[in-house]
Coordinates of C-alpha atoms in Angstrom, one line a residue:
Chain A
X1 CA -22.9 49.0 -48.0
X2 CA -24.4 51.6 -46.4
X3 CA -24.8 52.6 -43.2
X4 CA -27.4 53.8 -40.6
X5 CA -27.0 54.5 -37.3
X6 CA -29.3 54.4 -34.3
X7 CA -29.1 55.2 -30.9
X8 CA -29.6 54.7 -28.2
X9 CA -30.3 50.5 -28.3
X10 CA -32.0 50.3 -25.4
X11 CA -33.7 52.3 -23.1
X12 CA -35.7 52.4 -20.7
X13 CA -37.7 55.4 -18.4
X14 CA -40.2 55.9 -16.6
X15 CA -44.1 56.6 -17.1
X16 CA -44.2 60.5 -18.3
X17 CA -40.8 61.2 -19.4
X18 CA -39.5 61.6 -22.7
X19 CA -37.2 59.3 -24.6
X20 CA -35.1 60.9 -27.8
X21 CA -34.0 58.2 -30.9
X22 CA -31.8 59.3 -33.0
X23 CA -31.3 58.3 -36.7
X24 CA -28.5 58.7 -38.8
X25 CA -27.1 57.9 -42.2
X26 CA -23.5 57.6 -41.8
X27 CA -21.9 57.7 -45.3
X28 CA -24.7 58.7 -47.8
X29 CA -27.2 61.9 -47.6
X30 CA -31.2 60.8 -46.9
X31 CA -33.5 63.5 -47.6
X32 CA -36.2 60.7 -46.5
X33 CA -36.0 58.8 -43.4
X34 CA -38.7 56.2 -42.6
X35 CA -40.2 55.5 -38.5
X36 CA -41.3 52.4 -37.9
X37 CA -42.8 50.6 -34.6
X38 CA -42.5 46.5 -34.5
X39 CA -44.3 44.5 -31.6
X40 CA -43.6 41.2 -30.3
X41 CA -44.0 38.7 -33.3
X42 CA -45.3 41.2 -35.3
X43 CA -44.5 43.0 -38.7
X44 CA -42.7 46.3 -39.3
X45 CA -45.8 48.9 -38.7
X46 CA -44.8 52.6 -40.7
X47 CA -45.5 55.5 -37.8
X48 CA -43.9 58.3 -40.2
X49 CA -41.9 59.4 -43.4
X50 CA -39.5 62.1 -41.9
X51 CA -38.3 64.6 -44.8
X52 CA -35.2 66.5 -44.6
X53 CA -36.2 70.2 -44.0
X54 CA -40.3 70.0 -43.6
X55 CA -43.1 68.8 -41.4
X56 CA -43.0 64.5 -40.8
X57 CA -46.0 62.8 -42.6
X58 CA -47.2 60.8 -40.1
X59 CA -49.7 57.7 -40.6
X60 CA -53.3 57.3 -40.0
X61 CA -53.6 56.5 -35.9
X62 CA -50.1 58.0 -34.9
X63 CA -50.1 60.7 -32.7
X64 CA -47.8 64.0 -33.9
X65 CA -48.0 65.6 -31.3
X66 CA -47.0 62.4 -28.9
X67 CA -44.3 60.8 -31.5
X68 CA -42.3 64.4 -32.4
X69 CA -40.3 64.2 -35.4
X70 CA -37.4 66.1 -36.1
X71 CA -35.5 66.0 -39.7
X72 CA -32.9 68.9 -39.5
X73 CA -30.4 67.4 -41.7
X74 CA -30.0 65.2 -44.7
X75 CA -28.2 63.0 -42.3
X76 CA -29.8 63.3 -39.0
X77 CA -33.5 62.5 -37.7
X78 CA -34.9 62.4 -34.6
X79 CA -37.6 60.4 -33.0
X80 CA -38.9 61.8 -29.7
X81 CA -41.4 59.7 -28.0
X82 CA -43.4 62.4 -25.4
X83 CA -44.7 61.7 -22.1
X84 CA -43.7 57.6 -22.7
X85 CA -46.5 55.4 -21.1
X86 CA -46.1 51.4 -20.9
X87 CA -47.8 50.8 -24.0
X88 CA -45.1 52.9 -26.5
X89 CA -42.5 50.1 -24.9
X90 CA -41.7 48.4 -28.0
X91 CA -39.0 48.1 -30.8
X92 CA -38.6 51.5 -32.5
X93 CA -36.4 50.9 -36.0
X94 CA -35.6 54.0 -38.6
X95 CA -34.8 53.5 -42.1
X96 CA -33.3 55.9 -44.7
X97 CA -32.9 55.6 -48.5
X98 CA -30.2 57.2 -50.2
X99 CA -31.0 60.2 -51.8
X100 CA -29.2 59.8 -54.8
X101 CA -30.8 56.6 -55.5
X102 CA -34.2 58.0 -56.2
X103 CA -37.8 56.6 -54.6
X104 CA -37.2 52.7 -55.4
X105 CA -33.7 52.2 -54.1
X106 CA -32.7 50.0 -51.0
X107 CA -33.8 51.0 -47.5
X108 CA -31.0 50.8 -45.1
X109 CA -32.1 50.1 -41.5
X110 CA -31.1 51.2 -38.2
X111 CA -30.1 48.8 -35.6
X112 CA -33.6 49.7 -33.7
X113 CA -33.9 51.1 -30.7
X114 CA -35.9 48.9 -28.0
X115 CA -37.9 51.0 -25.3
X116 CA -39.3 49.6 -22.2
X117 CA -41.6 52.2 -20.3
X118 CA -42.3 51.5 -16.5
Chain B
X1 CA -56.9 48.3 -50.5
X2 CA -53.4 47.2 -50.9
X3 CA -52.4 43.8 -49.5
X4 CA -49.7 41.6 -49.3
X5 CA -49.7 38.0 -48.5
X6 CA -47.0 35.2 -47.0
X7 CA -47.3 32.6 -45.2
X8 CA -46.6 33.0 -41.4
X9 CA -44.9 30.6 -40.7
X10 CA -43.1 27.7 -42.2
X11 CA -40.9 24.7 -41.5
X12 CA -37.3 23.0 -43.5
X13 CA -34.7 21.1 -42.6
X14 CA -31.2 22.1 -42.9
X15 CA -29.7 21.3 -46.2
X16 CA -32.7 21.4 -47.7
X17 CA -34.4 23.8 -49.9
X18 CA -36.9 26.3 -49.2
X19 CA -39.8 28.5 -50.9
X20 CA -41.2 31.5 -49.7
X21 CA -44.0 32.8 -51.5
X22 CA -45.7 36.4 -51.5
X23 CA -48.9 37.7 -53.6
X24 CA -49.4 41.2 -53.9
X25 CA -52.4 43.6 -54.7
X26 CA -51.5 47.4 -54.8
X27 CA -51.9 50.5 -56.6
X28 CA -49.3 50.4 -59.2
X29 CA -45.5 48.6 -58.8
X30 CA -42.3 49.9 -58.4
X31 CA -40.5 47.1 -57.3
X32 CA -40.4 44.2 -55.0
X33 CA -37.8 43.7 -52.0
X34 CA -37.2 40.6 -49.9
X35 CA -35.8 41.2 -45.9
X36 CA -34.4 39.0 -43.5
X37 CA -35.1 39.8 -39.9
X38 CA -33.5 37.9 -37.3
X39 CA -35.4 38.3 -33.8
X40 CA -34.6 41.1 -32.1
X41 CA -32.8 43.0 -34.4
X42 CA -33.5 45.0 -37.9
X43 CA -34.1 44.1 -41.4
X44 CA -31.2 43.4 -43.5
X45 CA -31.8 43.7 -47.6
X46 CA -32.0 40.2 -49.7
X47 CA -32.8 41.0 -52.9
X48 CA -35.2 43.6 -55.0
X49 CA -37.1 42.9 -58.4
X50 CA -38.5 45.3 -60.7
X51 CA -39.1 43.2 -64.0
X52 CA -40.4 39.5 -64.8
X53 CA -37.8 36.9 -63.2
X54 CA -35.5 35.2 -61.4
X55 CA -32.7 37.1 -59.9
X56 CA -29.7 34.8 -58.3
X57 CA -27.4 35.8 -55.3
X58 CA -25.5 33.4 -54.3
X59 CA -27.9 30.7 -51.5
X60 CA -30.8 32.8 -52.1
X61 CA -32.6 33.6 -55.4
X62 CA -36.1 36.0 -55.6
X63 CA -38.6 35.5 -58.7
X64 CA -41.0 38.2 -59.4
X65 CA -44.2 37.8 -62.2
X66 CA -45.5 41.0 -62.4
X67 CA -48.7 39.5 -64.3
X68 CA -49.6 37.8 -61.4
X69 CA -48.8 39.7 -58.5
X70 CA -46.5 36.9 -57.0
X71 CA -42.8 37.0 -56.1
X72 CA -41.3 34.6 -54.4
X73 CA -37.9 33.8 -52.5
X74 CA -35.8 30.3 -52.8
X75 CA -33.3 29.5 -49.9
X76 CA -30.9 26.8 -51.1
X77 CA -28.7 24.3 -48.6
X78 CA -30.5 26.1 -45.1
X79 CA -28.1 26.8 -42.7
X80 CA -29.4 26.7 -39.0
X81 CA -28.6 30.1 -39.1
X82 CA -31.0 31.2 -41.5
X83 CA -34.0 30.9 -38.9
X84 CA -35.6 34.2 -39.3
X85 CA -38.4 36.0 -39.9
X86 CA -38.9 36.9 -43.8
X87 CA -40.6 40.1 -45.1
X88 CA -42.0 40.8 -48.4
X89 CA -42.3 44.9 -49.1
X90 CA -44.1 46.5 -52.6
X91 CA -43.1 49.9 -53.6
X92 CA -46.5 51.4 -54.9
X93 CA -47.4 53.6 -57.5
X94 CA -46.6 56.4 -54.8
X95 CA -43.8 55.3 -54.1
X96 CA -44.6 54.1 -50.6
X97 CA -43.5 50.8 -49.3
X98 CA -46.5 48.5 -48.7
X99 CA -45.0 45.5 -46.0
X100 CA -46.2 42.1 -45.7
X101 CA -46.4 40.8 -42.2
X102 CA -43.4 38.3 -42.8
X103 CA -42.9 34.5 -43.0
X104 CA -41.3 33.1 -39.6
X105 CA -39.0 30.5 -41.4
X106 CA -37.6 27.8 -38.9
X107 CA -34.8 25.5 -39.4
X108 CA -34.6 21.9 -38.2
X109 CA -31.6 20.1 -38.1

């Protein structure tokens, strides 16, 4: 099946740095890449639809300008979390849908990315 | 607003058999997909239905009734592995991906 790639797996930084995920589809194009955030016990929460090429839709109470989003290529998006603060710690997973399979195909998930903020 | 329900957690005994149930209310339908999440880690695909029925793959099957907003997924002889956290997802008329908040499924032996 197909794969997506995320890295790093763990990380963790201190309070005010920045902390780069990157996302990306290893054997099929994704024009759409999906950001989600999961807390402890909790369900997948959407933070973003990357597209390949134009600004990140980003969902109601998620911060642009603190959770950048970069989509430069159909196989590469990047999650940047800004000036990290205890609070973002938590498990970050991306998910991309292959573009030849149209809006209701599969999503394929990253292995998520868990970051711990000091 | 759009909704999805499942149970949050629930209890078998392995061997046995298992049902997971999910009731949806959204704008529109494009499709219904089951995921298994082990703790810790990302959601793998089970299964996806689009039209009226049961739809078999191997230990696991997923139904789907369309009229009544209500899928829901069968686990067959549990294995102690199967201890996860299940997650129903709607594809709206949008296309967006509405996600329940997932069944935590534990395994006795």
């Amino acid at each position: 099946g197909a794969v997506v790639s995320q890295h790093p797996s763990w990380v963790i930084c201190k309070s005010g740095t920045s902390v780069k995920i990157e996302c990306r589809s290893l054997d099929f194009q994704a024009t759409t890449m999906f950001w989600y955030r999961q807390f402890p016990k909790q369900s997948l929460m959407l933070m973003a639809t990357s597209n390949e090429g134009s600004k990140a839709t980003y969902e109601q109470g998620v911060e642009k300008d603190k959770f950048l989003i970069n989509h430069a290529s159909l196989t590469l998006s990047t999650l940047t979390v800004t000036s990290a603060h205890p609070e973002d710690s938590s498990f970050y997973i991306c998910s991309a849908r292959d573009a030849a399979s149209g809006d209701t195909g599969e999503l394929f998930f990253g292995e998520g990315s868990r970051l711990t903020v000091l | 607003g759009q909704n999805i329900d499942q149970p949050t957690e629930m209890t078998a005994t392995e061997g046995a058999i298992v049902q997971i149930n999910c009731t949806y209310q959204t704008s529109g339908f494009n499709g219904l997909f089951w995921y298994q999440q082990h703790a810790g880690e990302a959601p793998t695909f089970l299964s996806y239905n689009v039209l009226d029925g049961l739809e078999e793959k191997g230990r696991f099957s997923s139904f789907l009734s369309r009229s009544k907003g209500y899928s829901y997924l069968l686990l067959k002889e549990l294995q102690m592995k199967d201890s996860a956290s299940y997650l129903c997802a709607v594809t709206d008329s949008n296309y967006q991906l509405i996600w329940g908040a997932g069944t935590k499924l534990i395994i006795k032996p």
